[in-house]
PDB file of C-alpha atoms in Angstrom:
ATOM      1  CA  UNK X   1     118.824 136.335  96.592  1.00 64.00           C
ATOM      2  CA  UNK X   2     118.512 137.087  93.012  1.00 81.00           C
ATOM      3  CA  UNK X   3     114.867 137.301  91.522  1.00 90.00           C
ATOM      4  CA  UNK X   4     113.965 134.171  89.178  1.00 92.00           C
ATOM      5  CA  UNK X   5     111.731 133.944  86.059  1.00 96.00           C
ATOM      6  CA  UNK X   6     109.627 130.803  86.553  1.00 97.00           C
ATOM      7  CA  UNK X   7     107.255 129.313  83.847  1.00 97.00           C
ATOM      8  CA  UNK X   8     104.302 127.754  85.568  1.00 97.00           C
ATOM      9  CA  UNK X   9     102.564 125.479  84.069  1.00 96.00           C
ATOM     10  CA  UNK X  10      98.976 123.936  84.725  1.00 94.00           C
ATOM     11  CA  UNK X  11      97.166 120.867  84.550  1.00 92.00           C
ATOM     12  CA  UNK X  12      94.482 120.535  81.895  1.00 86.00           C
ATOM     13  CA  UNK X  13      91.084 120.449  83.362  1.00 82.00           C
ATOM     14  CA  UNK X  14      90.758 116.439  81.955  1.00 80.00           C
ATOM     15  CA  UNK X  15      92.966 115.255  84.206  1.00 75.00           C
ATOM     16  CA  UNK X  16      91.741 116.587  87.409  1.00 72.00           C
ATOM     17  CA  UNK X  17      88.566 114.407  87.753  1.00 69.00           C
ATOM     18  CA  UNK X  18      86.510 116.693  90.476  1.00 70.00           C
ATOM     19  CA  UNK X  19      88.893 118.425  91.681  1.00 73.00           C
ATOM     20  CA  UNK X  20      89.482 121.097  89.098  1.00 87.00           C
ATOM     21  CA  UNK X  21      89.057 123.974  91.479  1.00 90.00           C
ATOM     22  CA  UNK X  22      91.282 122.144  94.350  1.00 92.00           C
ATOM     23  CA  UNK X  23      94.164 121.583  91.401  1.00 92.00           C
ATOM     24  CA  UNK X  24      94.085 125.246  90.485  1.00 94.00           C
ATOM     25  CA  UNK X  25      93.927 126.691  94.000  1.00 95.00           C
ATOM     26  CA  UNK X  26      97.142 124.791  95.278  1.00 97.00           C
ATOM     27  CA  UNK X  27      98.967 125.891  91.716  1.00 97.00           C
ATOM     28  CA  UNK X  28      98.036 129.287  92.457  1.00 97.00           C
ATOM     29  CA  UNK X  29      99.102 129.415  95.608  1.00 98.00           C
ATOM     30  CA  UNK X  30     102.259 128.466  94.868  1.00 98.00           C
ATOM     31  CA  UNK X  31     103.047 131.138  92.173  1.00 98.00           C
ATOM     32  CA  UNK X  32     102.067 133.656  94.371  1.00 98.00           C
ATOM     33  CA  UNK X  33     104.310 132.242  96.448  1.00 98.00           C
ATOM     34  CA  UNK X  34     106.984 132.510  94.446  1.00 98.00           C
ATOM     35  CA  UNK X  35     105.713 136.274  93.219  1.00 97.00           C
ATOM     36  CA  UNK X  36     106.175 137.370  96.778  1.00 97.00           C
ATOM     37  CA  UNK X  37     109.290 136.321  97.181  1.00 96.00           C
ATOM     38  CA  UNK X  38     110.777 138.234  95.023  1.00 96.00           C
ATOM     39  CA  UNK X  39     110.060 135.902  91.572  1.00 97.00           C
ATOM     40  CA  UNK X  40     108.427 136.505  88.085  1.00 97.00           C
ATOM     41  CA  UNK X  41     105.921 133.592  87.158  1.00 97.00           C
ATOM     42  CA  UNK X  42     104.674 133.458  83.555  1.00 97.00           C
ATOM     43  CA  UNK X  43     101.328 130.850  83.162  1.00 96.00           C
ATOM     44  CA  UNK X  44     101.235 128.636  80.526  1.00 95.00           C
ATOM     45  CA  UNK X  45      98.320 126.150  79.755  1.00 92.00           C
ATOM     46  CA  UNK X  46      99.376 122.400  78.789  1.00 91.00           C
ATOM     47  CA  UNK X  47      98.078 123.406  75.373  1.00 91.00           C
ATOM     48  CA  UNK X  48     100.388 126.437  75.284  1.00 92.00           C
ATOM     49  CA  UNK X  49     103.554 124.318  75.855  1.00 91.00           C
ATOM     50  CA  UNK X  50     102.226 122.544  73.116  1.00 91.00           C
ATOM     51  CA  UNK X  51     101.682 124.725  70.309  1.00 89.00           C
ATOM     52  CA  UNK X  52     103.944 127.314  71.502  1.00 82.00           C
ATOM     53  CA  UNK X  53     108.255 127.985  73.013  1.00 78.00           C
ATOM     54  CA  UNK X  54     108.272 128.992  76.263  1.00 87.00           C
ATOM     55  CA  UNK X  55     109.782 132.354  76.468  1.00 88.00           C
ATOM     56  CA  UNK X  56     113.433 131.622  77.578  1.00 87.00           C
ATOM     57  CA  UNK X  57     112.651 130.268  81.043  1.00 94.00           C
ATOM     58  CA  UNK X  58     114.603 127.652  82.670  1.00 94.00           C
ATOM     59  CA  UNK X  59     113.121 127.315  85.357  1.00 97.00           C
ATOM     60  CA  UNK X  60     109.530 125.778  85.398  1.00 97.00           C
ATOM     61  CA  UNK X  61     107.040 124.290  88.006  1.00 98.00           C
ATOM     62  CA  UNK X  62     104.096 122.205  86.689  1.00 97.00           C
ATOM     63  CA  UNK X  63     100.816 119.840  87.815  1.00 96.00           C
ATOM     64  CA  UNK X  64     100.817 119.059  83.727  1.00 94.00           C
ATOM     65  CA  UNK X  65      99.900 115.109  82.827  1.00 92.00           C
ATOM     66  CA  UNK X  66      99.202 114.943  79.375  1.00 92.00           C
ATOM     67  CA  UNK X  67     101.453 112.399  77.601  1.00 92.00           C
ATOM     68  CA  UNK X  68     102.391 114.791  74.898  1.00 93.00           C
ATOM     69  CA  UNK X  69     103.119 117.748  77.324  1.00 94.00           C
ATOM     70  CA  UNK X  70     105.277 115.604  79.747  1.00 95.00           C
ATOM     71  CA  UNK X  71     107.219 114.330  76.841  1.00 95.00           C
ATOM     72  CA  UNK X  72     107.878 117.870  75.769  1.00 94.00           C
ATOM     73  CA  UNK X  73     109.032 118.633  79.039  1.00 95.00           C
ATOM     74  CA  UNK X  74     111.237 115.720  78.829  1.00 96.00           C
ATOM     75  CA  UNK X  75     112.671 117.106  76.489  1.00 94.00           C
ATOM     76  CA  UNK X  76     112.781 120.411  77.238  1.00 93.00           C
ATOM     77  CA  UNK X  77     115.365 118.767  80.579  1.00 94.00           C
ATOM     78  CA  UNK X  78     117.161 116.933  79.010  1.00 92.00           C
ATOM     79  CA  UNK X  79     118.306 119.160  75.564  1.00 82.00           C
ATOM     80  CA  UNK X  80     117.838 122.957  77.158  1.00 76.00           C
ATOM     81  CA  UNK X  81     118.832 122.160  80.341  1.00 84.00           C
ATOM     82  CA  UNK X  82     115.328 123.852  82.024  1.00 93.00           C
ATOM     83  CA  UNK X  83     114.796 122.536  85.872  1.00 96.00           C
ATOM     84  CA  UNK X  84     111.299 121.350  86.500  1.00 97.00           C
ATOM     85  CA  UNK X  85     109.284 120.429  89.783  1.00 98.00           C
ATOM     86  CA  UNK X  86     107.937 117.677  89.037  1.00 97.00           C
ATOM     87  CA  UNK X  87     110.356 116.617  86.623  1.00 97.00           C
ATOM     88  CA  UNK X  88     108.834 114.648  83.389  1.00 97.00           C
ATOM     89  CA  UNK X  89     110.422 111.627  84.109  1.00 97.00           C
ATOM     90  CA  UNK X  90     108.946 111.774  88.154  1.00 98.00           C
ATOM     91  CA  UNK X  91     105.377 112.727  86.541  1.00 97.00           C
ATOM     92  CA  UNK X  92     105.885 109.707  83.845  1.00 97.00           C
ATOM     93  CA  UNK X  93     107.082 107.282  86.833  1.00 97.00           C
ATOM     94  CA  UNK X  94     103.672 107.968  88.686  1.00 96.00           C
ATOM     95  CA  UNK X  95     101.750 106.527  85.691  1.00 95.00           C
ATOM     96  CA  UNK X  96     100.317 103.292  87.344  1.00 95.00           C
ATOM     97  CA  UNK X  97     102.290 100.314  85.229  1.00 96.00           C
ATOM     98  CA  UNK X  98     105.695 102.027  86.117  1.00 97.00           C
ATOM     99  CA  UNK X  99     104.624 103.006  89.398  1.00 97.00           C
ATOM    100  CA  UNK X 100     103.871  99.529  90.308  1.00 97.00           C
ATOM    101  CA  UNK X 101     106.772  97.943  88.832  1.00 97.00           C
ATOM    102  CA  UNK X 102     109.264 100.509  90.476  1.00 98.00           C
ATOM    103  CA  UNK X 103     107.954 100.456  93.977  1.00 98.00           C
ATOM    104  CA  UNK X 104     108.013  96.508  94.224  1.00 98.00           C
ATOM    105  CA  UNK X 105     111.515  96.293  92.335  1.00 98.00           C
ATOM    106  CA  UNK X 106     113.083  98.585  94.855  1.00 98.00           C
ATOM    107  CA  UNK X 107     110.907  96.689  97.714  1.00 98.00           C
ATOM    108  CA  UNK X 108     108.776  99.742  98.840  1.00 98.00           C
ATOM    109  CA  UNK X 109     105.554  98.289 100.654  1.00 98.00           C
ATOM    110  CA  UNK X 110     102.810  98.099  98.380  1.00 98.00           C
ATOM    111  CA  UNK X 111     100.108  95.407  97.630  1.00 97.00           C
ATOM    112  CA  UNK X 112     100.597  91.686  95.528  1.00 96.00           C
ATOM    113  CA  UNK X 113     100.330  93.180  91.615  1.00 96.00           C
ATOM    114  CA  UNK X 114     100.054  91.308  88.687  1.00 94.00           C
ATOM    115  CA  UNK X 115     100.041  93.458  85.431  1.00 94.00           C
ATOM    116  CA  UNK X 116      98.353  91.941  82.376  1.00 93.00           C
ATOM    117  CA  UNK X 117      97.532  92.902  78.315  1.00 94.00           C
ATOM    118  CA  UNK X 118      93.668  93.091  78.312  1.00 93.00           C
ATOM    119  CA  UNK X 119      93.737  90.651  75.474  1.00 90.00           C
ATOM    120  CA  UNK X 120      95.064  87.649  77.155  1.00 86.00           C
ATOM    121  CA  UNK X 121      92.772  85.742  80.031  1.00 79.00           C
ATOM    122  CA  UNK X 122      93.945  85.739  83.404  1.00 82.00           C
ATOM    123  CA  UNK X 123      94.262  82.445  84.259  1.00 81.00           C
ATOM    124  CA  UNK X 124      91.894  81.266  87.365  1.00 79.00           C
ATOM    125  CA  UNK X 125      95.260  79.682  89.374  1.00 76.00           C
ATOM    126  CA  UNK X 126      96.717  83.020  89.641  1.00 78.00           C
ATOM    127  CA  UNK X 127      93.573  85.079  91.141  1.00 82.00           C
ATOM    128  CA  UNK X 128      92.849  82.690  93.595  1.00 79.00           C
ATOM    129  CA  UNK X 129      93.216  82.802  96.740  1.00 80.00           C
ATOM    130  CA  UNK X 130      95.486  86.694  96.089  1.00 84.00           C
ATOM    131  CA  UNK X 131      93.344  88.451  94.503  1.00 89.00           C
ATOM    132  CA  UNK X 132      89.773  87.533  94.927  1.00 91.00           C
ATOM    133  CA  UNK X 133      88.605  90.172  95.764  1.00 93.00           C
ATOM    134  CA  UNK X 134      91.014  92.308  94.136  1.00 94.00           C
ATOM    135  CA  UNK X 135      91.680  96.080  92.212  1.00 95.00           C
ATOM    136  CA  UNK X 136      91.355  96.548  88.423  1.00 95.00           C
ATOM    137  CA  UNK X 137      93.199  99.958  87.054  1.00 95.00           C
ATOM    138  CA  UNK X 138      94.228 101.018  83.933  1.00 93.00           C
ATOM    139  CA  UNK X 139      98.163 100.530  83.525  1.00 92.00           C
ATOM    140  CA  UNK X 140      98.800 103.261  81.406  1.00 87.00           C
ATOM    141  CA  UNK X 141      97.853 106.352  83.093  1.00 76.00           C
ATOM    142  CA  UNK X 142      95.722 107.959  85.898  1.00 73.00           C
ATOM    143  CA  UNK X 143      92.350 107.550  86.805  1.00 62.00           C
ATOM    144  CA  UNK X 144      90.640 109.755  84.683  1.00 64.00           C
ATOM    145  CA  UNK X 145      87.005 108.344  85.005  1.00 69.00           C
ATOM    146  CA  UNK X 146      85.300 106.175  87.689  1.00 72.00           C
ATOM    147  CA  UNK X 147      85.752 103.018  85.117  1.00 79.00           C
ATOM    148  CA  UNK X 148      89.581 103.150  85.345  1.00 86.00           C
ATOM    149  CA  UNK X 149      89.350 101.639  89.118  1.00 92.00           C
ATOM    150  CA  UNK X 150      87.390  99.236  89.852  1.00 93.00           C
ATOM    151  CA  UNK X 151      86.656  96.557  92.739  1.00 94.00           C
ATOM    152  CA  UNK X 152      86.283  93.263  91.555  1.00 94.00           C
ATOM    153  CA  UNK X 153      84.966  90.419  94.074  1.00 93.00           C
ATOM    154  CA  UNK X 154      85.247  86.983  91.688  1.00 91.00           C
ATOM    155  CA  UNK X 155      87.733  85.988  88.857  1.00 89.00           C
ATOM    156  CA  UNK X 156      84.401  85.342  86.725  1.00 90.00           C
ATOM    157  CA  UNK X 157      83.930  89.182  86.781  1.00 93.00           C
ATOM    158  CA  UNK X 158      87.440  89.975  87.122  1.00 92.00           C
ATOM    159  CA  UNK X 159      87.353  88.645  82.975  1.00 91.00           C
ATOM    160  CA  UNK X 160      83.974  90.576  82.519  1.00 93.00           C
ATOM    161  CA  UNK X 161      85.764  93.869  83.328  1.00 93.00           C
ATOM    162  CA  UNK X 162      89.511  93.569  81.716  1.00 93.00           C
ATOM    163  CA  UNK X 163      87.426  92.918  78.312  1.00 93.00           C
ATOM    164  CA  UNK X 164      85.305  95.991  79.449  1.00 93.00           C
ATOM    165  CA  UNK X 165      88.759  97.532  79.211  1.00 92.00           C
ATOM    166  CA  UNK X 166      90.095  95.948  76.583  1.00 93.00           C
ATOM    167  CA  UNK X 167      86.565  97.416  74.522  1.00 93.00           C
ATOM    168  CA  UNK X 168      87.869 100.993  75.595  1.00 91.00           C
ATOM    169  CA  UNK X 169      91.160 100.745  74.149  1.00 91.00           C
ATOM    170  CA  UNK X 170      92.668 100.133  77.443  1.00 92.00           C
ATOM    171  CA  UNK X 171      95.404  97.873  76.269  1.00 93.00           C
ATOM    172  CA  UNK X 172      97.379  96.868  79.613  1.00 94.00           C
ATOM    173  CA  UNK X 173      96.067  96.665  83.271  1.00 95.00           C
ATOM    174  CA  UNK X 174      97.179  96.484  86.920  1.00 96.00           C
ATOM    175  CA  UNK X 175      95.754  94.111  89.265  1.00 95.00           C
ATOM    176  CA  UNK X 176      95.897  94.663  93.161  1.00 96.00           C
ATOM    177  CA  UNK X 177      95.406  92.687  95.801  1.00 96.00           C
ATOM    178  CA  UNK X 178      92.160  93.831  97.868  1.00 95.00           C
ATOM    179  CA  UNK X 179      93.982  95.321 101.313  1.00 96.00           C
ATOM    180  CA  UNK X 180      91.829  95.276 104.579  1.00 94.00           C
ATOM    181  CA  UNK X 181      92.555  98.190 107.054  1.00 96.00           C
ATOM    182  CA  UNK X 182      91.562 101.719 107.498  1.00 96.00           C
ATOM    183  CA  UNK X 183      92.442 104.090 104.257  1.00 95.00           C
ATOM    184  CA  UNK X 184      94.835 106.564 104.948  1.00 96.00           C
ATOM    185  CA  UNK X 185      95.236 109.786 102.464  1.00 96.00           C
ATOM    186  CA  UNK X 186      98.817 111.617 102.469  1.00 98.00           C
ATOM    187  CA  UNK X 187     100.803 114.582 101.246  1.00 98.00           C
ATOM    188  CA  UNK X 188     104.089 115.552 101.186  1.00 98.00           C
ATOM    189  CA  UNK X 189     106.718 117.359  99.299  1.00 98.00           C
ATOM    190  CA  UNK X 190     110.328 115.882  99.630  1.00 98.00           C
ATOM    191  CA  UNK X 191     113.403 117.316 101.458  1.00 95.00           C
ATOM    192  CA  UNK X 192     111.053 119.476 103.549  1.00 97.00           C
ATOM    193  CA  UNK X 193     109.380 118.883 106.930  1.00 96.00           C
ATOM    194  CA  UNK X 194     105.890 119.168 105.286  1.00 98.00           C
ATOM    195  CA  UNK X 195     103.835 116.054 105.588  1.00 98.00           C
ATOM    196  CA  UNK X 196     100.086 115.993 106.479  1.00 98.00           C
ATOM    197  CA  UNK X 197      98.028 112.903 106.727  1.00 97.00           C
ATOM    198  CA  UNK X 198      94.099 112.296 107.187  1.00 95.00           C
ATOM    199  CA  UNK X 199      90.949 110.017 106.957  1.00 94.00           C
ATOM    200  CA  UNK X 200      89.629 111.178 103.659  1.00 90.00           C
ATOM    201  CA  UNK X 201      86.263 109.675 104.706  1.00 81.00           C
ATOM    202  CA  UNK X 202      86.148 112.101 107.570  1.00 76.00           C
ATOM    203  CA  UNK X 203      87.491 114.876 105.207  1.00 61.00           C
ATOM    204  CA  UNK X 204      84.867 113.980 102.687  1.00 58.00           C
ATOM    205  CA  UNK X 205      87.345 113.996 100.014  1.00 54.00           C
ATOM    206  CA  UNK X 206      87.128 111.793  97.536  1.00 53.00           C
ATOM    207  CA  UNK X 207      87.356 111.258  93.077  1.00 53.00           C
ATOM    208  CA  UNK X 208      85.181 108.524  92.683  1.00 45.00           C
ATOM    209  CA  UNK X 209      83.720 107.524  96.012  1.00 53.00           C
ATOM    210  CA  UNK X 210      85.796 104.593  95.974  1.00 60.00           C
ATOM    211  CA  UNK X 211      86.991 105.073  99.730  1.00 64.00           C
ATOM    212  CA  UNK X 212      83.514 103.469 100.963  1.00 73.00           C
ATOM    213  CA  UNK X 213      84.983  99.992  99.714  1.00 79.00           C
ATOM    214  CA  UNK X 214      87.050  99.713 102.829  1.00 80.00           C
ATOM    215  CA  UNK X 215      84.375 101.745 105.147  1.00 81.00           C
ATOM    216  CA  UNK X 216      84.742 103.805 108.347  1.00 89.00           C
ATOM    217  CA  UNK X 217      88.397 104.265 109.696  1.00 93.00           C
ATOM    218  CA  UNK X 218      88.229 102.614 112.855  1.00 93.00           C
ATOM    219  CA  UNK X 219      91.447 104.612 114.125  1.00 96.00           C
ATOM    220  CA  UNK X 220      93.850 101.671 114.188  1.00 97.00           C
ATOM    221  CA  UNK X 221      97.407 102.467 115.443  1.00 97.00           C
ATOM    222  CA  UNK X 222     100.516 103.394 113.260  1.00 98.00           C
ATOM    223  CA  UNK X 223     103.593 104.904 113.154  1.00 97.00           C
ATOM    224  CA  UNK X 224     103.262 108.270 111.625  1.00 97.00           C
ATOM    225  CA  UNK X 225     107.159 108.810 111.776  1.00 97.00           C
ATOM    226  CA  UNK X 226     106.758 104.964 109.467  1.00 98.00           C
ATOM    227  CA  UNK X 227     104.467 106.652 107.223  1.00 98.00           C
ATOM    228  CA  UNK X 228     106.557 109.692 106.445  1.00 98.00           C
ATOM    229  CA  UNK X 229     109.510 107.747 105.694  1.00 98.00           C
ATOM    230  CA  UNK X 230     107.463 105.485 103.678  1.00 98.00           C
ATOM    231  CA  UNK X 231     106.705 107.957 101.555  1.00 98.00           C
ATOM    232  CA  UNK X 232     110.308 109.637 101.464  1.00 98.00           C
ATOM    233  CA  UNK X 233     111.288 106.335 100.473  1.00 98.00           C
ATOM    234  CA  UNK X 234     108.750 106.459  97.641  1.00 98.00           C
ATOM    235  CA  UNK X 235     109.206 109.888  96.569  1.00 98.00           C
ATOM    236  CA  UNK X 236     113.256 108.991  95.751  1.00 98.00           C
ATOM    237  CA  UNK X 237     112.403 105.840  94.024  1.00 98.00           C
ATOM    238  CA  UNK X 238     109.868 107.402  91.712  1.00 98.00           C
ATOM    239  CA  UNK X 239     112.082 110.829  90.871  1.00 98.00           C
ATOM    240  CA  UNK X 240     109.144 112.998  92.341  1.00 98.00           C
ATOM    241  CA  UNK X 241     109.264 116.166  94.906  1.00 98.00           C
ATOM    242  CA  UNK X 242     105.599 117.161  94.908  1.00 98.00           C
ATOM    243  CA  UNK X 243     104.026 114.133  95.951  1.00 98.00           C
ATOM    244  CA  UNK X 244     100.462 112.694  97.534  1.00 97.00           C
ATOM    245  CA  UNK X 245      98.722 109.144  97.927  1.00 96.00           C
ATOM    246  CA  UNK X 246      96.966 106.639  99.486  1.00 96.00           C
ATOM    247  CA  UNK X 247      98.029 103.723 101.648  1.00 97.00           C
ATOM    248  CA  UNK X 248      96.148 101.337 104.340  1.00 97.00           C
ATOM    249  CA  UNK X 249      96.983 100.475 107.222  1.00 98.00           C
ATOM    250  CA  UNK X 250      96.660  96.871 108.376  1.00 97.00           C
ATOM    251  CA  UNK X 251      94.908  95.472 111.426  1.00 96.00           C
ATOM    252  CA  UNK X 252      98.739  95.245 112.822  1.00 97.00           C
ATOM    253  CA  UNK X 253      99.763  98.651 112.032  1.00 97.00           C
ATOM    254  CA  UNK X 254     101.601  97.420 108.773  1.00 98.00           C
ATOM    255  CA  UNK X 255     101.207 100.506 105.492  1.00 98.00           C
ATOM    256  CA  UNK X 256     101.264  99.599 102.538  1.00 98.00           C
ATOM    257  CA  UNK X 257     100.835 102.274  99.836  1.00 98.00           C
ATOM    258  CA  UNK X 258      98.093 101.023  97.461  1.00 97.00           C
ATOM    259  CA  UNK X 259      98.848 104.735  95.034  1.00 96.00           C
ATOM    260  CA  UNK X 260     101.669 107.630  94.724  1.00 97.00           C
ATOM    261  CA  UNK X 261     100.881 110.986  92.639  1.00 95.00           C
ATOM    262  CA  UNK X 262     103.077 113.613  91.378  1.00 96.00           C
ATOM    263  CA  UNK X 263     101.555 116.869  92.769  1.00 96.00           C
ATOM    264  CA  UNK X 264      98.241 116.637  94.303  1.00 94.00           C
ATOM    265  CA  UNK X 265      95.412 118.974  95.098  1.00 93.00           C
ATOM    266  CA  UNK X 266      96.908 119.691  99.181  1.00 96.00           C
ATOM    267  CA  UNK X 267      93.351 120.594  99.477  1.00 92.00           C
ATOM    268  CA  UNK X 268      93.171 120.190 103.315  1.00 93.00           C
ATOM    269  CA  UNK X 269      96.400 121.923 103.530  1.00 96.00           C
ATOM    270  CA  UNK X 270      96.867 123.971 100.604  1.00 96.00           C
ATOM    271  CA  UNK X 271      98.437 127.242 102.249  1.00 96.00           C
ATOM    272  CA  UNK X 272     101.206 125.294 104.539  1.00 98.00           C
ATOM    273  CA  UNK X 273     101.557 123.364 101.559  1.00 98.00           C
ATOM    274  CA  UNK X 274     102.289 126.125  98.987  1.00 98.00           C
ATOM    275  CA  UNK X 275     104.936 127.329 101.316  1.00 98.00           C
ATOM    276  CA  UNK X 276     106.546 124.101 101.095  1.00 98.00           C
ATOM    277  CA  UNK X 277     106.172 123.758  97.600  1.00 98.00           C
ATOM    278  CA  UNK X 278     107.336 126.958  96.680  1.00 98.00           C
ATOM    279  CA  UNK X 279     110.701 126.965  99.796  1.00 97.00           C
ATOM    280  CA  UNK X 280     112.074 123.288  98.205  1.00 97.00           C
ATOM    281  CA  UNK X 281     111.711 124.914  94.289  1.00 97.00           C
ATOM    282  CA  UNK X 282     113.412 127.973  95.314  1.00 96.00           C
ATOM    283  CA  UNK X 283     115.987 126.251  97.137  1.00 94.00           C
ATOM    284  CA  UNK X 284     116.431 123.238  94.212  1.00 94.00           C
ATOM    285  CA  UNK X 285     116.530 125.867  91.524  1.00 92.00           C
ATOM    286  CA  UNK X 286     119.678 127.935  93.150  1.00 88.00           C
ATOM    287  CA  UNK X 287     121.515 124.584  93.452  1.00 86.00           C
ATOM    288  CA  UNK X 288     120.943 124.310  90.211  1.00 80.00           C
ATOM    289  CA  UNK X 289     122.739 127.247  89.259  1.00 63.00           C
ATOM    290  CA  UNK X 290     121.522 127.119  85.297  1.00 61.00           C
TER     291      UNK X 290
END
């Protein structure tokens, strides 16, 4: 196998809302990894790619989010032929307003979604009876503070908080239908075997505490072989090989995934994980062949 130079590239602090130390343990992991196995791994910061060339590598593995950065590595694919894990498009496609509108055009299971300019009213007809109660998020990009979610019970405050937005500069927003069922967390990177699940209630992992909205798993049945190919299924559609989420399952066992990442924190899992990670980019780059 010949040795590879890799440029690694990390995720600004910003955009990993508590969980900066989970985010950098998982993209450590995998560079050593990768270091072990023969590879060389030069670290970049988001702001590096920015203000500076990489150094010839065309090979590169990154948890970066910024718009600016992704959009460089856009670029970067598509004019120097590099190979990236996640690639910028996958990493764009997880942004919520075209993760929503790709996983319900290519029928993945996934809540009721409306997806609305702040500036216009949502007329009462269409939240009622769907989405009373229902989920407000930002359409542009991840959660990056507690406000960017939120639960909304009425339609009366479901106007209160999309001009909230609208006040923050928030321009566009995604609107969820409220699931009932027990909240399922889930990792997985595509083309492997790797795929963990959990309770992140029980794991005490959480952002923004939000998991208490649905309360206390209450264990109900579900096909974990469904889940995993529900996943795989959302992975392809959204261009992404590093990938985690949330779903709930239903009273009758139904999953539907309620949110999709590119490249999580693995934090339950982070050594099998890194393994994974760092087998599939191996294995993608020397199919590659750049």
């Amino acid at each position: 196998m010949r040795s590879l130079i890799f440029a690694g590239i990390q995720r600004y602090s910003l955009f990993s809302p508590n969980h900066v130390g989970n985010d950098a343990a998982i993209f450590s992991a995998v560079a050593q990894y990768l270091k072990e196995n023969g590879h060389q791994v030069n670290m970049y910061t988001e702001q590096e790619l920015l203000t500076n060339s990489l150094k010839g590598e065309k090979y590169i593995f990154t948890m970066m989010r910024s718009k600016a950065s992704v959009r460089k590595l856009q670029k970067l694919e598509e004019k120097e032929d590099c190979f990236a894990v996640n690639s910028g498009h996958g990493i764009e496609n997880c942004t919520r307003e075209r993760m929503t509108t790709l996983l319900l055009e290519n029928q993945i299971s996934h809540p009721r979604s409306l997806i609305w300019d702040t500036n216009d009213g949502v007329p009462e007809a269409l939240i009622k009876p769907v989405f009373e109660p229902c989920w407000l998020k930002r359409a542009d990009f991840h959660a990056i503070h507690r406000e960017d979610v939120t639960f909304v019970r009425t339609s009366a405050e479901l106007q209160e908080v999309i001009a909230e937005y609208a006040l923050r500069g928030i321009e566009r927003v995604v609107i969820n239908e409220h699931l009932k069922g027990d909240l399922v967390k889930f990792y997985g990177v595509a083309g492997t075997d790797f795929f963990y699940w959990f309770y992140p209630q029980e794991g005490n992992h959480s952002k923004f505490g939000l998991e208490e909205i649905n309360g206390a798993p209450s264990g109900i049945p579900f096909s974990e072989e469904g889940l995993h190919q529900l996943c795989s299924d959302a992975a392809k559609v959204l261009d992404v090989t590093v990938y985690g989420g949330d779903c709930i399952v239903a009273p009758d066992g139904t999953i539907r995934i309620i949110d999709f990442n590119d490249w999580p924190s693995f934090a339950p899992c982070r050594q099998e994980a890194a393994k994974a990670i760092g087998g599939i980019i191996i294995r993608k780059v020397e199919n590659v062949g750049l």
